[in-house]
Coordinates of C-alpha atoms and ligand atoms in Angstrom, one line a residue:
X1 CA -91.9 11.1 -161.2
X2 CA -91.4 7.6 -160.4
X3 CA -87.8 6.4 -159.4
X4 CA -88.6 2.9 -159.4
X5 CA -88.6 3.1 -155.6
X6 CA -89.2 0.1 -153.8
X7 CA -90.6 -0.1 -149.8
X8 CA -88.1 -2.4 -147.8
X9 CA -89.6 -5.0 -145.6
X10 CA -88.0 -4.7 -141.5
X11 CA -86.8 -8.0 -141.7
X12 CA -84.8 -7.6 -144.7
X13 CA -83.4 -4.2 -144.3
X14 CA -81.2 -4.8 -141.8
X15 CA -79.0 -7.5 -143.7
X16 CA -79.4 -4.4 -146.5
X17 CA -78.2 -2.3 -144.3
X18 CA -75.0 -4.4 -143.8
X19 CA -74.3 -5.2 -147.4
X20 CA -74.1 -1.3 -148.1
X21 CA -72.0 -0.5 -145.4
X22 CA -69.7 -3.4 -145.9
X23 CA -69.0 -2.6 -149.1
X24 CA -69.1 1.2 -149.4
X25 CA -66.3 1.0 -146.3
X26 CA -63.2 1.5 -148.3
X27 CA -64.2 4.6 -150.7
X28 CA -67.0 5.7 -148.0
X29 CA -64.7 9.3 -146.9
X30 CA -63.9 9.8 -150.7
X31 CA -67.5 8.9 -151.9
X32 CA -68.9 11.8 -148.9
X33 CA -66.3 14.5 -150.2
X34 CA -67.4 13.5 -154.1
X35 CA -71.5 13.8 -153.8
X36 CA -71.7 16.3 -150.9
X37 CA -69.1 18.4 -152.7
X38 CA -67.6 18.4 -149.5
X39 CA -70.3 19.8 -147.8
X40 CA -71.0 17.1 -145.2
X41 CA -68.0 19.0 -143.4
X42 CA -69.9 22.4 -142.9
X43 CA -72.4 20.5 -141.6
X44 CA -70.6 18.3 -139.2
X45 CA -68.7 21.5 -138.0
X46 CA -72.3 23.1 -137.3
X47 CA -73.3 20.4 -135.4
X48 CA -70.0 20.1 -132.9
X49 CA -70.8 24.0 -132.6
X50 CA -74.0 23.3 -131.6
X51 CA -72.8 20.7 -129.2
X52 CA -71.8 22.4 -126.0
X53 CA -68.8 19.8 -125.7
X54 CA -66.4 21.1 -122.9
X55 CA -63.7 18.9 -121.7
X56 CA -63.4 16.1 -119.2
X57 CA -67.1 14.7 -120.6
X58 CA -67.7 11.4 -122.5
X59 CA -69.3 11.4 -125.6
X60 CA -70.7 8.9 -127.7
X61 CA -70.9 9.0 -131.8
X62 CA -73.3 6.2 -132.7
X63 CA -72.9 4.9 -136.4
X64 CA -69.9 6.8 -135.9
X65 CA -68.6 4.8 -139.2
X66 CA -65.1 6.7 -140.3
X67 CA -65.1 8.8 -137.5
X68 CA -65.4 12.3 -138.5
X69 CA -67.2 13.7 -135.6
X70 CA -65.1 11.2 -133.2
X71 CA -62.1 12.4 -134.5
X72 CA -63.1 16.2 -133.3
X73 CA -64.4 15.3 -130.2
X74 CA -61.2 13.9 -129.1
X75 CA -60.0 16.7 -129.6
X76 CA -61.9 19.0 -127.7
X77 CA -63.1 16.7 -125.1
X78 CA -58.9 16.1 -123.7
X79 CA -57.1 13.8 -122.6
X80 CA -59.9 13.9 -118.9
X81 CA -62.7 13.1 -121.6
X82 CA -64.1 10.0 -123.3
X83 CA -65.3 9.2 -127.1
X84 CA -67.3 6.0 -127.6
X85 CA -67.2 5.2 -131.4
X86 CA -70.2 2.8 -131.8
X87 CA -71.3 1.3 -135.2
X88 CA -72.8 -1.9 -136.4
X89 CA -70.6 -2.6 -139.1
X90 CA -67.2 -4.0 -138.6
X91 CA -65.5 -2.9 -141.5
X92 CA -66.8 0.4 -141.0
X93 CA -65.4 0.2 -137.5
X94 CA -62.3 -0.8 -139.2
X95 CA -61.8 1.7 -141.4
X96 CA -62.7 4.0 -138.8
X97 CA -60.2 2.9 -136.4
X98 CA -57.5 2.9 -139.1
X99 CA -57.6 6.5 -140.1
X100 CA -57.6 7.7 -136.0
X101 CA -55.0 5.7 -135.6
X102 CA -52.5 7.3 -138.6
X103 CA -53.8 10.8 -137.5
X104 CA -52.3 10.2 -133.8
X105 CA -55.9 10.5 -132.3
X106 CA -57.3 7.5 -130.5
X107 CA -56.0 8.0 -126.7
X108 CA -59.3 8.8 -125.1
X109 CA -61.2 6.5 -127.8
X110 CA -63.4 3.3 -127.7
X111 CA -64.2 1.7 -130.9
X112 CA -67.6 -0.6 -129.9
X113 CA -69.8 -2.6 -132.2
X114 CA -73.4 -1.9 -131.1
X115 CA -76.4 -1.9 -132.6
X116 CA -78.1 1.6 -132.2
X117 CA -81.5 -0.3 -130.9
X118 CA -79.6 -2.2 -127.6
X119 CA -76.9 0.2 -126.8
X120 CA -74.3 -2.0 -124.2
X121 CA -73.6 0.7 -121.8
X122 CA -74.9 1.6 -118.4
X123 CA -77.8 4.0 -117.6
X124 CA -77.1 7.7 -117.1
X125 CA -73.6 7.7 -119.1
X126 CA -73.1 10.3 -121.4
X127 CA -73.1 13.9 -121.2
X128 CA -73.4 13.9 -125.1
X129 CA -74.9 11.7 -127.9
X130 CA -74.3 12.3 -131.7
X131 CA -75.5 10.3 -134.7
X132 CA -74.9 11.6 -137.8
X133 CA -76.2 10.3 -140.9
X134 CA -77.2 7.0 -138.9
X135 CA -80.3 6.9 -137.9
X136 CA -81.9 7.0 -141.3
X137 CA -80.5 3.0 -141.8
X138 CA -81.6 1.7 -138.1
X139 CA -84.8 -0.4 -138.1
X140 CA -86.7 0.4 -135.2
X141 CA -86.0 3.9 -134.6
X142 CA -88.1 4.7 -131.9
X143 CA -86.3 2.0 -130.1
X144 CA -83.0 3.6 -131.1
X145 CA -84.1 7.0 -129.8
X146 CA -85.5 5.6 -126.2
X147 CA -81.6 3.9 -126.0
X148 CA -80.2 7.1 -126.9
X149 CA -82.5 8.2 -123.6
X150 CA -81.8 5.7 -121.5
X151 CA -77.5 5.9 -121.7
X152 CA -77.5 9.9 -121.3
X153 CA -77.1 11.8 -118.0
X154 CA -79.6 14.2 -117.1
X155 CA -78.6 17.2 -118.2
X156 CA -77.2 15.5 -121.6
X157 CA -78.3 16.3 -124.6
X158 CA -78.9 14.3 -128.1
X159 CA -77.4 15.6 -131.8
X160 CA -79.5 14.2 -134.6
X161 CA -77.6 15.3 -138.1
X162 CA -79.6 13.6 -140.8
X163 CA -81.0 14.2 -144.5
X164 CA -84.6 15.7 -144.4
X165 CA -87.3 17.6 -146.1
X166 CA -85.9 20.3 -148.5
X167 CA -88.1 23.8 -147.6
X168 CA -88.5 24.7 -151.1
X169 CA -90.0 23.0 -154.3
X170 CA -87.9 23.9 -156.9
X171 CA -84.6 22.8 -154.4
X172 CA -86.8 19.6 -153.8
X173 CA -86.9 18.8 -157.9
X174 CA -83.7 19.3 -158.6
X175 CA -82.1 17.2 -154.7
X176 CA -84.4 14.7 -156.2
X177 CA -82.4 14.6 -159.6
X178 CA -79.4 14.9 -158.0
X179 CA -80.2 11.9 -155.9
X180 CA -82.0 9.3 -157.7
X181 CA -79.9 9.8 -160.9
X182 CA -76.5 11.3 -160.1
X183 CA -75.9 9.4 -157.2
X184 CA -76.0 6.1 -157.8
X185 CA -74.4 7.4 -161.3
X186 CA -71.5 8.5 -159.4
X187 CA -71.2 5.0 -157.4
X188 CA -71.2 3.4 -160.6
X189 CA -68.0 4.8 -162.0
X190 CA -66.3 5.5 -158.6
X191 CA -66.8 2.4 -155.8
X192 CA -68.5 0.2 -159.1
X193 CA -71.5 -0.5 -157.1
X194 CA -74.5 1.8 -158.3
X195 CA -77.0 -0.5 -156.2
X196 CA -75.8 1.2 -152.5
X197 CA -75.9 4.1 -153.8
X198 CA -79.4 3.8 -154.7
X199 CA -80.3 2.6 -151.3
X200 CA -79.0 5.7 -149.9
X201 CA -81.1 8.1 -152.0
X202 CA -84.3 5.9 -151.0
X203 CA -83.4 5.7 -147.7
X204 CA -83.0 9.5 -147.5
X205 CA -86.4 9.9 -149.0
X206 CA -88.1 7.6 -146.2
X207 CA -86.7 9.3 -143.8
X208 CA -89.4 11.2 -141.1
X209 CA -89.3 15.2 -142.2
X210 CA -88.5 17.8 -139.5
X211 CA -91.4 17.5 -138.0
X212 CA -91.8 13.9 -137.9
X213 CA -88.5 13.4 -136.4
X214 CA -88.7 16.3 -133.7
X215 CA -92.3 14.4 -132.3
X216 CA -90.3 11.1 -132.0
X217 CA -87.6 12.1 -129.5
X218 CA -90.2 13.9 -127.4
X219 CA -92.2 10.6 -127.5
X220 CA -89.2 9.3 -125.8
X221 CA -88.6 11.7 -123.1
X222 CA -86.8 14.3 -124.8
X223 CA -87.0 17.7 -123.9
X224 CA -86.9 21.7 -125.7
X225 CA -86.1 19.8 -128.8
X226 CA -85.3 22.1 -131.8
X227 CA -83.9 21.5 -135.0
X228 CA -81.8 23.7 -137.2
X229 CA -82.3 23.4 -141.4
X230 CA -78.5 23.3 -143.2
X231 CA -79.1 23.5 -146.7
X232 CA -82.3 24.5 -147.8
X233 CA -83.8 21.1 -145.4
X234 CA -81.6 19.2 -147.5
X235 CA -80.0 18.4 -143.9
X236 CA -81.7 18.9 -140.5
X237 CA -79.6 19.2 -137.2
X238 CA -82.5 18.2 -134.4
X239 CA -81.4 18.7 -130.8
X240 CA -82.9 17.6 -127.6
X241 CA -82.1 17.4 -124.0
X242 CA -82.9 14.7 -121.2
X243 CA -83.7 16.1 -117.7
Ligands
SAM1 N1 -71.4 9.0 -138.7 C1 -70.6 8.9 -139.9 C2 -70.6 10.1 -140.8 O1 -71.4 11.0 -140.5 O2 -69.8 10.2 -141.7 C3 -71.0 7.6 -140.7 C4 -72.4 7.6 -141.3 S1 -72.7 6.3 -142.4 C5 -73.7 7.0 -143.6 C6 -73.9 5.3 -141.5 C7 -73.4 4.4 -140.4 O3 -74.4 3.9 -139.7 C8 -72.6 3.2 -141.0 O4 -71.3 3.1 -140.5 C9 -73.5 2.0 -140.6 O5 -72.7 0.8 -140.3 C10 -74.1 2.5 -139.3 N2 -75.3 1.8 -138.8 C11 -76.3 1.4 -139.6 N3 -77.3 0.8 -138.8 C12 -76.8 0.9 -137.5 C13 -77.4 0.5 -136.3 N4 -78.6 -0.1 -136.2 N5 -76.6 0.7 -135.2 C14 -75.4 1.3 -135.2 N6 -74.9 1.8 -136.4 C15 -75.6 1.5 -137.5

């Protein structure tokens, strides 16, 4: 089937990137709950399981956006530990920064703006890196990923939630429904803006599968990378260490 998709040219997408993200800020935690059916908290909860997070360490959650995952590892890294919230886009910082703020959780918290492909912090720093739902919009990725590698301690370990490859057909026809034509659908009558929402279902069907994505980080140094399929491969978590 053809869903009018369009490939983005490198230059552009960026600025794309921005637009989106600038204007889905305000309705982006209702708009998650609404097309995920809530599900993007399973899979967030799987991924802090899988995390190994213990307190006194510093974590950074690049394109951290609203702050989901920050808002846990504050949490359960203490008042000894460290969260870095990075993202590119201000008013998703803002919104982010907001909501910590009312929920009393922002103590051990840095809000940054950093672009995922130059990361502004000093070799060796984290014992943990998450990105969830992130990657998919940075440019160069495999720049990304070899920042990612250069700001972890040895011994730290990289979190990769993202949309992937769905594992069966008949789950891949109807995701592909569900995307192409519900979504942007849904943004239409909810945040009035059907166009980001149709960048998000292309972007998730650009994205490297499993596979794809688990040779990338070892091209960068990563090590015993694995990656665990949430939802029939609808999501994949990929995991990796640096040594
Ligand atoms: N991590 C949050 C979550 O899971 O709910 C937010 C995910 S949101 C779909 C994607 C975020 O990636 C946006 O806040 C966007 O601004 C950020 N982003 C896009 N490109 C980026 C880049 N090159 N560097 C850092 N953040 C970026």
């Amino acid at each position: 089937t053809d869903f009018g998709f369009t490939q983005v040219d490198k230059s552009k997408k960026a600025d794309l990137v921005a637009d989106v993200f600038h204007s889905v800020a305000a309705k982006y935690d209702i708009m998650n709950d609404l097309m995920s059916m809530g599900i993007h908290r399973l899979w967030k909860r799987f991924t802090i399981d899988r995390s190994g997070i213990r307190p006194g360490q510093k974590v950074l959650d690049l394109a951290g956006g609203t702050g989901d995952l920050t808002a846990k590892f504050s949490r359960l890294t203490g008042p000894t530990g460290q969260v870095v919230l990075a993202d590119i886009n201000d008013s998703m910082l803002k919104v982010g920064r907001a909501k910590l703020r009312n929920r009393g959780i922002a103590d051990n918290v840095r809000f940054v703006q950093a672009n995922a492909e130059a990361l502004p912090f000093p070799d060796d720093f984290f014992d943990l890196i998450t990105i969830s739902f992130g990657l998919r919009n940075v440019t160069d990725k495999d720049k990304a990923l070899a920042s990612m590698f250069r700001v972890l301690k040895p011994g730290g370990r990289l979190l990769i939630l993202e949309f992937s490859k769905p594992q069966y057909q008949l789950l891949s026809k109807v995701y592909d429904q569900y995307s192409f034509r519900v979504l942007p659908m849904m943004g239409k009558l909810i945040a009035q803006d059907s166009d980001s929402y149709r960048y998000l279902a292309e972007s998730i069907r650009m994205h490297p599968d499993q596979e794809t994505l688990k040779g990338m980080m070892e091209q960068v140094g990563f090590e015993k990378v694995e990656y665990f399929n949430l939802t029939g491969g609808i999501v994949a978590l990929h995991r990796g260490y640096k040594f």
